[in-house]
Tab-separated table of C-alpha atoms in Angstrom:
chain	number	residue	atom	x	y	z
D	1	MET	CA	-22.744	-4.278	-12.963
D	2	GLU	CA	-24.524	-7.100	-14.766
D	3	THR	CA	-22.432	-10.135	-16.316
D	4	SER	CA	-23.499	-13.167	-18.219
D	5	ILE	CA	-22.794	-16.382	-16.770
D	6	PRO	CA	-20.988	-17.637	-20.079
D	7	SER	CA	-18.620	-14.349	-19.959
D	8	LEU	CA	-17.804	-14.887	-16.413
D	9	LEU	CA	-16.400	-18.509	-16.567
D	10	LEU	CA	-14.336	-17.421	-20.003
D	11	VAL	CA	-13.049	-14.309	-17.848
D	12	LEU	CA	-12.188	-16.895	-14.755
D	13	TRP	CA	-10.368	-19.414	-16.515
D	14	LEU	CA	-8.228	-16.746	-18.674
D	15	LYS	CA	-7.552	-15.104	-15.070
D	16	SER	CA	-6.505	-18.504	-13.871
D	17	LEU	CA	-4.175	-19.163	-16.828
D	18	LEU	CA	-2.423	-15.783	-16.372
D	19	ASN	CA	-2.027	-16.550	-12.720
D	20	TRP	CA	-0.479	-19.565	-13.271
D	21	LEU	CA	1.738	-18.494	-16.203
D	22	VAL	CA	3.014	-15.552	-13.910
D	23	VAL	CA	3.717	-18.228	-10.873
D	24	ALA	CA	5.462	-20.481	-13.322
D	25	VAL	CA	7.510	-17.840	-14.458
D	26	GLN	CA	8.627	-16.480	-11.124
D	27	ARG	CA	8.697	-19.817	-9.585
D	28	HIS	CA	12.401	-19.064	-8.356
D	29	TYR	CA	10.543	-16.053	-6.379
D	30	VAL	CA	7.161	-16.871	-5.070
D	31	ILE	CA	8.429	-19.734	-2.516
D	32	ARG	CA	10.568	-16.874	-0.500
D	33	SER	CA	8.106	-14.396	0.402
D	34	PHE	CA	4.613	-13.789	1.693
D	35	SER	CA	3.497	-12.175	-1.393
D	36	GLY	CA	4.340	-15.501	-3.519
D	37	PHE	CA	2.807	-17.713	-1.145
D	38	PHE	CA	-0.456	-15.717	-1.317
D	39	CYS	CA	-0.150	-15.506	-5.380
D	40	ILE	CA	-0.287	-19.401	-5.338
D	41	SER	CA	-3.116	-19.433	-3.076
D	42	LEU	CA	-5.030	-17.315	-5.236
D	43	ALA	CA	-3.947	-19.259	-8.225
D	44	LEU	CA	-5.375	-22.438	-6.760
D	45	ILE	CA	-8.535	-20.702	-5.347
D	46	ASP	CA	-9.147	-19.118	-8.737
D	47	SER	CA	-8.675	-22.737	-10.438
D	48	LEU	CA	-10.962	-24.530	-8.256
D	49	LEU	CA	-13.516	-21.653	-8.427
D	50	SER	CA	-13.435	-21.659	-12.321
D	51	PHE	CA	-13.860	-25.393	-12.361
D	52	VAL	CA	-16.750	-25.618	-9.916
D	53	LEU	CA	-18.616	-22.878	-11.533
D	54	THR	CA	-18.100	-24.676	-15.002
D	55	ALA	CA	-19.252	-27.972	-13.735
D	56	ILE	CA	-22.094	-26.475	-12.335
D	57	PHE	CA	-23.121	-24.571	-15.678
D	58	TYR	CA	-22.568	-27.676	-18.036
D	59	LEU	CA	-24.235	-30.304	-15.768
D	60	GLU	CA	-27.052	-27.377	-14.438
D	61	ASP	CA	-29.196	-29.381	-11.802
D	62	PHE	CA	-27.754	-32.445	-9.922
D	63	ASN	CA	-27.362	-33.433	-6.345
D	64	ILE	CA	-24.301	-34.424	-4.359
D	65	SER	CA	-24.803	-36.294	-0.537
D	66	GLY	CA	-28.282	-34.556	-0.658
D	67	TRP	CA	-27.136	-31.245	-1.734
D	68	ARG	CA	-29.106	-29.703	-4.845
D	69	PHE	CA	-26.790	-27.387	-7.237
D	70	THR	CA	-28.193	-25.248	-9.677
D	71	ARG	CA	-27.430	-22.450	-12.205
D	72	TYR	CA	-28.670	-20.009	-9.123
D	73	TYR	CA	-25.281	-21.229	-7.327
D	74	ILE	CA	-22.964	-19.784	-9.786
D	75	CYS	CA	-23.947	-16.320	-9.215
D	76	LEU	CA	-23.849	-16.858	-5.545
D	77	LEU	CA	-20.574	-18.456	-5.401
D	78	ALA	CA	-19.115	-15.706	-7.625
D	79	GLN	CA	-21.123	-12.942	-5.574
D	80	ILE	CA	-19.131	-14.640	-2.133
D	81	THR	CA	-15.838	-14.812	-4.165
D	82	CYS	CA	-16.313	-10.912	-4.521
D	83	PHE	CA	-16.997	-10.024	-1.174
D	84	ILE	CA	-14.127	-11.815	0.202
D	85	TYR	CA	-11.687	-10.507	-2.593
D	86	ALA	CA	-12.720	-6.994	-1.983
D	87	MET	CA	-11.526	-6.660	1.293
D	88	LEU	CA	-8.370	-8.255	1.173
D	89	HIS	CA	-6.273	-5.687	-0.834
D	90	TRP	CA	-5.628	-3.603	2.378
D	91	PRO	CA	-4.779	-6.542	4.191
D	92	VAL	CA	-2.656	-8.128	2.042
D	93	PHE	CA	-0.575	-4.673	0.985
D	94	LEU	CA	0.107	-4.257	4.817
D	95	LEU	CA	1.352	-7.974	5.300
D	96	VAL	CA	3.434	-7.843	2.402
D	97	GLY	CA	4.776	-4.818	3.175
D	98	LEU	CA	5.426	-5.809	6.895
D	99	ASP	CA	6.916	-9.371	5.550
D	100	ASN	CA	9.557	-7.073	3.441
D	101	PHE	CA	10.631	-4.648	5.891
D	102	TRP	CA	10.855	-7.273	8.598
D	103	THR	CA	12.813	-9.627	6.040
D	104	LEU	CA	15.407	-6.556	5.358
D	105	SER	CA	15.517	-5.476	9.088
D	106	SER	CA	15.859	-8.836	11.049
D	107	SER	CA	19.557	-9.939	11.577
D	108	SER	CA	18.509	-13.531	12.349
D	109	MET	CA	18.485	-15.907	9.593
D	110	HIS	CA	15.451	-18.201	9.653
D	111	THR	CA	15.606	-21.724	7.866
D	112	PHE	CA	13.758	-22.313	4.859
D	113	TRP	CA	11.396	-24.708	5.835
D	114	LYS	CA	10.183	-22.614	9.152
D	115	GLN	CA	9.961	-19.632	6.756
D	116	LYS	CA	7.878	-21.462	4.559
D	117	MET	CA	5.607	-22.869	7.215
D	118	THR	CA	4.841	-19.475	8.496
D	119	TYR	CA	3.901	-18.296	5.318
D	120	ILE	CA	1.823	-21.074	4.654
D	121	ALA	CA	0.048	-20.634	8.118
D	122	GLY	CA	-0.528	-16.706	7.358
D	123	VAL	CA	-1.790	-17.122	3.910
D	124	CYS	CA	-4.511	-19.955	5.216
D	125	LEU	CA	-5.087	-17.470	8.464
D	126	LEU	CA	-5.641	-14.688	5.996
D	127	TRP	CA	-8.041	-16.380	3.708
D	128	ILE	CA	-10.100	-17.833	6.876
D	129	LEU	CA	-10.428	-14.456	8.848
D	130	ALA	CA	-11.593	-12.789	5.389
D	131	ALA	CA	-14.083	-15.840	4.724
D	132	LEU	CA	-15.688	-15.630	8.355
D	133	TYR	CA	-16.101	-11.721	7.818
D	134	VAL	CA	-18.119	-12.266	4.660
D	135	PHE	CA	-20.396	-14.779	6.208
D	136	TRP	CA	-20.600	-12.840	9.829
D	137	GLU	CA	-20.879	-9.618	8.621
D	138	PRO	CA	-24.823	-8.652	8.708
D	139	GLY	CA	-24.703	-6.183	5.943
D	140	VAL	CA	-23.050	-8.304	3.295
D	141	VAL	CA	-25.852	-9.854	1.438
D	142	PRO	CA	-25.269	-11.169	-2.075
D	143	SER	CA	-27.222	-9.179	-4.578
D	144	LEU	CA	-27.890	-12.155	-7.350
D	145	GLY	CA	-28.851	-11.093	-11.294
D	146	ASP	CA	-31.489	-12.735	-13.283
D	147	ASP	CA	-31.158	-16.547	-13.146
D	148	GLU	CA	-33.511	-16.874	-15.993
D	149	LYS	CA	-31.059	-14.530	-18.393
D	150	HIS	CA	-28.276	-16.218	-17.052
D	151	GLN	CA	-27.020	-13.167	-15.536
D	152	CYS	CA	-24.998	-12.400	-12.395
D	153	GLU	CA	-24.922	-9.158	-10.465
D	154	LEU	CA	-21.172	-8.358	-9.616
D	155	PHE	CA	-19.192	-5.369	-8.145
D	156	SER	CA	-15.746	-3.813	-8.188
D	157	SER	CA	-13.939	-3.013	-4.777
D	158	PRO	CA	-13.051	0.052	-3.509
D	159	GLN	CA	-9.804	-1.207	-1.626
D	160	THR	CA	-8.135	-1.397	-5.073
D	161	SER	CA	-8.662	2.438	-5.918
D	162	GLN	CA	-7.855	3.278	-2.197
D	163	VAL	CA	-4.236	1.401	-2.320
D	164	LEU	CA	-3.384	2.846	-5.780
D	165	VAL	CA	-4.046	6.281	-4.263
D	166	ALA	CA	-1.846	5.574	-1.218
D	167	LEU	CA	0.954	4.417	-3.501
D	168	LEU	CA	0.695	7.233	-5.879
D	169	LEU	CA	1.170	9.873	-2.890
D	170	THR	CA	3.777	7.842	-1.465
D	171	VAL	CA	5.751	7.683	-4.653
D	172	THR	CA	5.338	11.303	-5.252
D	173	GLY	CA	6.078	12.171	-1.881
D	174	VAL	CA	9.457	10.211	-2.278
D	175	ILE	CA	10.491	11.838	-5.185
D	176	LEU	CA	9.743	15.054	-4.396
D	177	TYR	CA	11.669	14.946	-1.224
D	178	SER	CA	14.784	13.003	-2.838
D	179	TYR	CA	14.955	15.932	-5.616
D	180	ALA	CA	13.521	19.013	-3.670
D	181	PRO	CA	16.402	21.746	-3.323
D	182	PHE	CA	15.792	22.163	0.290
D	183	GLU	CA	19.062	21.477	1.503
D	184	LYS	CA	18.840	23.463	4.879
D	185	TRP	CA	15.554	21.632	5.865
D	186	ARG	CA	17.469	18.500	4.967
D	187	VAL	CA	20.579	18.909	7.183
D	188	GLN	CA	18.249	19.627	10.084
D	189	VAL	CA	16.458	16.369	9.535
D	190	PHE	CA	19.657	14.165	8.986
D	191	LEU	CA	22.631	15.366	10.677
D	192	HIS	CA	25.105	12.975	8.993
D	193	SER	CA	27.394	13.155	6.244
D	194	THR	CA	25.791	10.132	4.088
D	195	GLN	CA	22.840	12.236	3.286
D	196	GLN	CA	23.393	12.768	-0.270
D	197	SER	CA	24.063	8.707	-0.678
D	198	CYS	CA	20.697	7.930	1.034
D	199	LEU	CA	18.902	10.530	-1.342
D	200	ILE	CA	20.611	8.539	-4.576
D	201	CYS	CA	19.411	5.219	-2.873
D	202	LEU	CA	15.829	6.744	-2.714
D	203	ARG	CA	16.003	7.903	-6.388
D	204	ARG	CA	17.172	4.775	-7.772
D	205	ALA	CA	14.626	2.815	-5.585
D	206	MET	CA	11.771	4.727	-7.219
D	207	HIS	CA	13.326	4.851	-10.658
D	208	THR	CA	13.467	1.009	-10.660
D	209	PHE	CA	10.331	0.581	-9.470
D	210	LEU	CA	8.565	3.252	-11.915
D	211	SER	CA	10.943	1.682	-15.056
D	212	THR	CA	9.578	-1.942	-14.472
D	213	TRP	CA	5.765	-1.253	-13.590
D	214	ALA	CA	5.370	2.447	-15.607
D	215	SER	CA	3.110	0.622	-18.086
D	216	PHE	CA	1.067	-1.518	-15.346
D	217	LEU	CA	0.331	2.062	-13.460
D	218	VAL	CA	-0.579	4.169	-16.176
D	219	LEU	CA	-3.263	1.364	-17.190
D	220	MET	CA	-4.557	1.398	-13.482
D	221	ILE	CA	-4.629	5.180	-13.515
D	222	ILE	CA	-6.588	5.444	-16.701
D	223	SER	CA	-9.120	2.738	-16.277
D	224	PRO	CA	-11.054	4.653	-14.233
D	225	LEU	CA	-10.785	7.771	-16.126
D	226	LEU	CA	-12.242	6.071	-19.173
D	227	GLN	CA	-14.809	4.485	-16.714
D	228	ILE	CA	-13.757	0.790	-16.957
D	229	GLU	CA	-15.245	-1.014	-14.294
D	230	MET	CA	-13.413	-4.154	-13.101
D	231	GLN	CA	-15.315	-6.690	-11.024
D	232	ALA	CA	-13.819	-7.783	-7.745
D	233	HIS	CA	-12.607	-10.916	-8.605
D	234	LEU	CA	-10.379	-9.734	-11.114
D	235	GLN	CA	-9.123	-6.677	-9.240
D	236	MET	CA	-7.107	-9.316	-7.096
D	237	ASN	CA	-4.970	-11.044	-9.177
D	238	VAL	CA	-1.248	-11.996	-9.374
D	239	ILE	CA	0.017	-9.062	-11.454
D	240	TRP	CA	-1.264	-6.668	-9.200
D	241	LEU	CA	-0.007	-8.645	-6.182
D	242	CYS	CA	3.679	-8.510	-7.655
D	243	PHE	CA	2.949	-4.931	-8.411
D	244	LEU	CA	2.219	-4.437	-4.702
D	245	ASN	CA	5.170	-6.585	-3.654
D	246	SER	CA	7.657	-4.422	-5.826
D	247	PHE	CA	6.533	-1.438	-4.271
D	248	THR	CA	6.996	-2.510	-0.817
D	249	VAL	CA	10.302	-3.598	-1.611
D	250	ALA	CA	11.241	-0.220	-2.940
D	251	LEU	CA	9.774	1.230	0.514
D	252	ALA	CA	11.643	-1.373	2.337
D	253	LEU	CA	15.058	-0.315	0.702
D	254	CYS	CA	14.037	3.318	1.025
D	255	GLY	CA	13.882	3.050	4.712
D	256	ARG	CA	16.968	1.074	4.882
D	257	SER	CA	18.981	3.681	3.419
D	258	PHE	CA	18.280	6.069	6.256
D	259	THR	CA	19.270	3.231	8.995
D	260	SER	CA	22.783	3.390	10.552
D	261	ASN	CA	22.817	-0.056	11.534
D	262	SER	CA	22.780	-1.888	7.907
D	263	LYS	CA	23.843	-5.193	7.348
D	264	LYS	CA	24.580	-7.339	3.982
D	265	SER	CA	21.452	-9.081	3.091
D	266	ASP	CA	20.408	-11.068	-0.408
D	267	THR	CA	17.021	-12.370	1.501
D	268	ILE	CA	14.647	-10.058	-0.478
D	269	THR	CA	13.851	-11.188	-3.891
D	270	ASP	CA	11.542	-9.484	-6.700
D	271	GLY	CA	11.754	-11.327	-10.082
D	272	PHE	CA	10.274	-8.173	-11.733
D	273	CYS	CA	12.474	-5.239	-10.481
D	274	SER	CA	16.444	-5.656	-10.361
D	275	TRP	CA	17.499	-4.363	-7.147
D	276	TYR	CA	21.182	-3.648	-8.297
D	277	PHE	CA	22.439	-1.099	-6.043
D	278	CYS	CA	24.201	-0.346	-3.120
D	279	PHE	CA	23.009	1.679	0.033
D	280	ILE	CA	25.648	3.060	1.852
D	281	CYS	CA	24.723	4.653	5.405
D	282	GLY	CA	27.622	5.453	7.631
D	283	ALA	CA	30.733	3.110	7.874
D	284	ASP	CA	28.475	0.019	7.042
D	285	GLU	CA	27.413	-0.962	3.355
D	286	TRP	CA	24.544	-2.915	2.804
D	287	ASN	CA	24.419	-4.799	-0.816
D	288	TYR	CA	21.722	-6.189	-2.308
D	289	GLY	CA	22.653	-8.351	-5.267
D	290	GLN	CA	25.558	-6.246	-6.373
D	291	GLN	CA	28.509	-6.995	-8.175
D	292	SER	CA	31.646	-5.841	-7.156
D	293	GLY	CA	32.258	-3.856	-10.074
D	294	ASP	CA	29.120	-2.243	-10.107
D	295	ARG	CA	29.543	-1.070	-6.287
D	296	THR	CA	32.907	0.622	-7.329
D	297	ASP	CA	30.708	2.519	-9.953
D	298	VAL	CA	27.992	3.734	-7.235
D	299	LYS	CA	30.855	4.735	-4.925
D	300	THR	CA	32.524	6.829	-7.815
D	301	LEU	CA	28.890	8.238	-8.225
D	302	LEU	CA	28.232	9.002	-4.592
D	303	SER	CA	31.558	10.809	-4.123
D	304	ILE	CA	30.493	13.406	-6.771
């Protein structure tokens, strides 16, 4: 897919602005999870890339310490960025999910700075490994466009659609299970009296996620149907990462509802979805940001 250099620069600056806007709005939440730190790193890299490509475009031909830069490097850097971004969707999705599951299941409380340094090291290592893979993989070869016409050949990432399909299948499976009338089958799987409360927790988790991200999810579904191709450097953005983070939080809460060793915790945070409901399993009660009055309502609902 060929893109003109001026259009590429404009889109990059708009994406950088949107990234920083979301990070600023969610500033109280981004420093508490791996997803948030990766969002900050992505906003920084996009801003740096936008500044460097714009400088090369306007200076056209210049030398820095013996290195000569021309407009050819705009397409080269954009292609390298696309290759790196294209392979990050699955690793980021899995790491964000593991972080949320670990935060809920871990009984030890880590200090803020220790956790912060762990996230920073993990984000840096992920970017370094992605860059090394792109530069060392022999099959990764930039396909540049027409430099004389100021056109760059860019491509989309297949991992975006793969992650989206996996997400849709998971959401569909959880919803079908929570509403399916197979009571005998359920009893064979979960032989305890709190089965109905766990099913209600599943429904609430999926309802909270879908009610918040329904419009974005519909947009992601209809874009391929309308043959709207989005380049790899645009597919990896802060909104997409927040969407994946909310989904993994919902999955972590669903998984937590079936455990019998629940513990109270308020360490999982999500600036988009409001996870205000109880998960009651066995004799323990795990609460996530729930007010006392709301807990009474949930217990009443579960007893019906």
